[in-house]
mmCIF file of C-alpha atoms and ligand atoms in Angstrom:
data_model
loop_
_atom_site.group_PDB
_atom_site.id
_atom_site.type_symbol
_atom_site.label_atom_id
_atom_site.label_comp_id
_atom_site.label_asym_id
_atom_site.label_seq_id
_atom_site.Cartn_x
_atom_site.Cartn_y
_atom_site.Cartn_z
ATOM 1 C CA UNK A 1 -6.065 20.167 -15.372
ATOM 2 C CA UNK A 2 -7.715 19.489 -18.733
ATOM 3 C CA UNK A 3 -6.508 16.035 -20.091
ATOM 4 C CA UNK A 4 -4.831 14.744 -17.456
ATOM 5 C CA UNK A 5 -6.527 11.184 -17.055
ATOM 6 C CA UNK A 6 -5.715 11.280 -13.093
ATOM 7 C CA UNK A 7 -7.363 14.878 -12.954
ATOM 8 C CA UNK A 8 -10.388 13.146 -14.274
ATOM 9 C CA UNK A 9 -10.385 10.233 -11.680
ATOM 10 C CA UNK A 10 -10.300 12.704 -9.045
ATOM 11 C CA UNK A 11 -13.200 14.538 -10.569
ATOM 12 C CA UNK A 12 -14.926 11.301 -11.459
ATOM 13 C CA UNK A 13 -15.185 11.809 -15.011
ATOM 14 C CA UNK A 14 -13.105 8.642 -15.270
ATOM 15 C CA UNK A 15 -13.810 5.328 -12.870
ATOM 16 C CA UNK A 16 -11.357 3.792 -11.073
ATOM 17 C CA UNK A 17 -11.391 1.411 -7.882
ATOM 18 C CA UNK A 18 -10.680 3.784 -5.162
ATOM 19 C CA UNK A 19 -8.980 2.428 -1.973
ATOM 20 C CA UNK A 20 -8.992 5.508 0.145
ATOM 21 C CA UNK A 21 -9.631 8.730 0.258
ATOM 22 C CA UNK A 22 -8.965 12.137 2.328
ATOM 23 C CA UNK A 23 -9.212 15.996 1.524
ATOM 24 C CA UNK A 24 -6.283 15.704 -0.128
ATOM 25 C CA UNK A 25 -5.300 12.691 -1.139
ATOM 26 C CA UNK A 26 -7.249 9.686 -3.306
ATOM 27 C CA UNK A 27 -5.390 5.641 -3.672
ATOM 28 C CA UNK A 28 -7.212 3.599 -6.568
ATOM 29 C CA UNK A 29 -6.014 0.286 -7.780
ATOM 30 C CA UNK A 30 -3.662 0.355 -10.671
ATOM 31 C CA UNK A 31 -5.350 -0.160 -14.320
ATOM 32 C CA UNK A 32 -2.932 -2.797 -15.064
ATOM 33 C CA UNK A 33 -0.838 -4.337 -12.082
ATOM 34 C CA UNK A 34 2.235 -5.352 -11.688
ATOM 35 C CA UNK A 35 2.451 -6.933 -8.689
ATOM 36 C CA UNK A 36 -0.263 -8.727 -6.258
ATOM 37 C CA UNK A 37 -0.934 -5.391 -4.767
ATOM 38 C CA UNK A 38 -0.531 -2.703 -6.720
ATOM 39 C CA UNK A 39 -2.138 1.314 -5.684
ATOM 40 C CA UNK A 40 -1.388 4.732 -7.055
ATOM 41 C CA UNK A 41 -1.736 7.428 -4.465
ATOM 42 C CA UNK A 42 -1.997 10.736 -5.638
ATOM 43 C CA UNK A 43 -2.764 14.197 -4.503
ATOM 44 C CA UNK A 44 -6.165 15.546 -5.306
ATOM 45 C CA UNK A 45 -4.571 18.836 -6.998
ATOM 46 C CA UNK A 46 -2.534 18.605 -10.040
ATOM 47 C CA UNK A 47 0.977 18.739 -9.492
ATOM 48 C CA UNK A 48 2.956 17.018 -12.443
ATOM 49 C CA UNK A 49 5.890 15.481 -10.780
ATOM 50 C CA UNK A 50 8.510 15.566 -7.351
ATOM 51 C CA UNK A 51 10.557 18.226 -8.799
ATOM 52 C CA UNK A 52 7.387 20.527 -9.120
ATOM 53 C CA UNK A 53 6.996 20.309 -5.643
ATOM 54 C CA UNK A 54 7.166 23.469 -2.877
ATOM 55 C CA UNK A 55 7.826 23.947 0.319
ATOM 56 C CA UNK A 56 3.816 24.709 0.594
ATOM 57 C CA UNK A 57 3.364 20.253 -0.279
ATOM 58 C CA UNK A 58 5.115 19.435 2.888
ATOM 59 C CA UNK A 59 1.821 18.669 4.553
ATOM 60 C CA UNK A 60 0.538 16.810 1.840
ATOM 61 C CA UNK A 61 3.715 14.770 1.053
ATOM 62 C CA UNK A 62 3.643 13.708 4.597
ATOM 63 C CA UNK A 63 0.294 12.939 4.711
ATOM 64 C CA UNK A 64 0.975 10.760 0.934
ATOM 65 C CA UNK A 65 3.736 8.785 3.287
ATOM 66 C CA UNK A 66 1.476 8.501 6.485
ATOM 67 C CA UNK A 67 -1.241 6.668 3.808
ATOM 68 C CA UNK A 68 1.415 4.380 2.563
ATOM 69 C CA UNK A 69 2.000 3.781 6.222
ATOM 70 C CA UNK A 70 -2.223 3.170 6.419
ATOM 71 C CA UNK A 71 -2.308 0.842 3.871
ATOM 72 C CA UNK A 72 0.509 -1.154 4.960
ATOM 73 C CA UNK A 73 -1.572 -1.518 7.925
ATOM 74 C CA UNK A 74 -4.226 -3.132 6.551
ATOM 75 C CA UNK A 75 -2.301 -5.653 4.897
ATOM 76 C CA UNK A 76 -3.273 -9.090 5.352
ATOM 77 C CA UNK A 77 -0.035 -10.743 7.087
ATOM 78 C CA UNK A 78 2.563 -8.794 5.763
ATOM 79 C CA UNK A 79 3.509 -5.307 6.151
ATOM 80 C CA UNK A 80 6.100 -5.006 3.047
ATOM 81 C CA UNK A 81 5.824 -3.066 0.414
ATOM 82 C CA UNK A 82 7.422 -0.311 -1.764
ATOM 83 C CA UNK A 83 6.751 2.829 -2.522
ATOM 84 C CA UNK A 84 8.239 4.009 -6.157
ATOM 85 C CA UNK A 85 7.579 7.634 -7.966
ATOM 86 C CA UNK A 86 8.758 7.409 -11.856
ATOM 87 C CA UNK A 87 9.762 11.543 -12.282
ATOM 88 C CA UNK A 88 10.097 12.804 -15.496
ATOM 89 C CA UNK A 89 9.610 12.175 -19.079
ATOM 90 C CA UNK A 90 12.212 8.984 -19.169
ATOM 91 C CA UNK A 91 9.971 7.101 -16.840
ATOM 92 C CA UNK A 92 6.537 9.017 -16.010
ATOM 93 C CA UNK A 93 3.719 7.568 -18.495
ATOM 94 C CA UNK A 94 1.334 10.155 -16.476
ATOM 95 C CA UNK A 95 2.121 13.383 -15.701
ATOM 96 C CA UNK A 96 0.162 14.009 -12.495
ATOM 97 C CA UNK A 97 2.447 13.083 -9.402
ATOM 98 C CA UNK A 98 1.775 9.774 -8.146
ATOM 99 C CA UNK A 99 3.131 7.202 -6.107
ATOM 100 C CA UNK A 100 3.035 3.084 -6.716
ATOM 101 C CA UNK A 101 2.555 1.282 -3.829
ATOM 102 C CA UNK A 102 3.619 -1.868 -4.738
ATOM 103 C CA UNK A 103 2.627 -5.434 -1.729
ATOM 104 C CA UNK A 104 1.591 -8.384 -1.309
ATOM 105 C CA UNK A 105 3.488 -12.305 -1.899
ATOM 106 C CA UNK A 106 6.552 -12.642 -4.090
ATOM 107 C CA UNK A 107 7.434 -8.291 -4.537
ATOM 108 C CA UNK A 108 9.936 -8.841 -7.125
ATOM 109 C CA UNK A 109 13.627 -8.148 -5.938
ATOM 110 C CA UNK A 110 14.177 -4.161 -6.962
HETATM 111 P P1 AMP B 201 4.071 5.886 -14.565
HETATM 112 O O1 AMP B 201 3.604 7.280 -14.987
HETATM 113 O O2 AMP B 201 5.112 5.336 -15.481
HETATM 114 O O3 AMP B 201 4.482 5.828 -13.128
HETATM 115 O O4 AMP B 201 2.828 4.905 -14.747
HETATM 116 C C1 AMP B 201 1.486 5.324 -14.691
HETATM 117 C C2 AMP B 201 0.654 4.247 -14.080
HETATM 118 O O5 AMP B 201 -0.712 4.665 -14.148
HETATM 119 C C3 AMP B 201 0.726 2.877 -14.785
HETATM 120 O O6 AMP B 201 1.080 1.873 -13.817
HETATM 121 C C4 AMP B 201 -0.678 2.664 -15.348
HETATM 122 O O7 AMP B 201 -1.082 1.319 -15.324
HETATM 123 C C5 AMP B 201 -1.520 3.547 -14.437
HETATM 124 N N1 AMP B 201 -2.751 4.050 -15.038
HETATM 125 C C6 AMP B 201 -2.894 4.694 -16.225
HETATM 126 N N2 AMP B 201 -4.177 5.009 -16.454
HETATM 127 C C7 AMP B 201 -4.883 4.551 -15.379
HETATM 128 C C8 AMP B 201 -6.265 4.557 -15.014
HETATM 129 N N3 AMP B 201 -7.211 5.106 -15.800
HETATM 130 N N4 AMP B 201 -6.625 3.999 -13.839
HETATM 131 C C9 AMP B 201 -5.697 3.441 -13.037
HETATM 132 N N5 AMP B 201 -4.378 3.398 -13.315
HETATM 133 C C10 AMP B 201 -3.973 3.935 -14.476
HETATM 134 ZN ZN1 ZN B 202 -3.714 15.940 -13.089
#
């Protein structure tokens, strides 16, 4: 989708720090974190938020929770974390669906 800054990272017009990668699914470090450990994981297609999603993004949304599972993983130490999607216009800076995954020492109480 034109303009959408996540769009671009997935096409490369924009850099970003990328953790991981599948088919369908790219994690790059957050521009500006909040915590120690901070990743968005999107999927690869542009899908603005949860309440655009269809029955057809099963797959994908379980594959978006199985790489939350990955990266918890391959923590050093701990295996905490969160996983937070801000949905709508309230909340959502960037409308391309995406998912914080938020680790590492002193996660702030929620
Ligand atoms: P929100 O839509 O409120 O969930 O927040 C969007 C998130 O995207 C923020 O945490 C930003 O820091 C992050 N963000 C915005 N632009 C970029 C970028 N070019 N690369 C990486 N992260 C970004
Ligand atoms: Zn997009």
């Amino acid at each position: 989708m034109q303009n959408c800054i996540f769009c671009k990272i997935v096409a490369h017009e924009v850099p970003s720090l990328i953790v991981a990668e599948t088919d369908q699914i790219l994690v790059f470090k957050d521009i500006s974190p909040k915590v120690a450990i901070h990743d968005l994981i999107i999927p690869k297609k542009h899908i603005q938020d949860i309440q655009s999603l269809t029955a057809q993004d099963s797959a994908l949304m379980g594959e978006i929770i199985l790489m939350a599972q990955q990266l918890a993983r391959d923590l050093p130490g701990s295996q905490s974390f969160r996983l937070v999607s801000n949905n709508g216009p309230a909340v959502q800076l960037v409308s391309h669906l995406h998912f914080h995954f938020l680790a590492g020492k002193n996660l702030p109480d929620f």
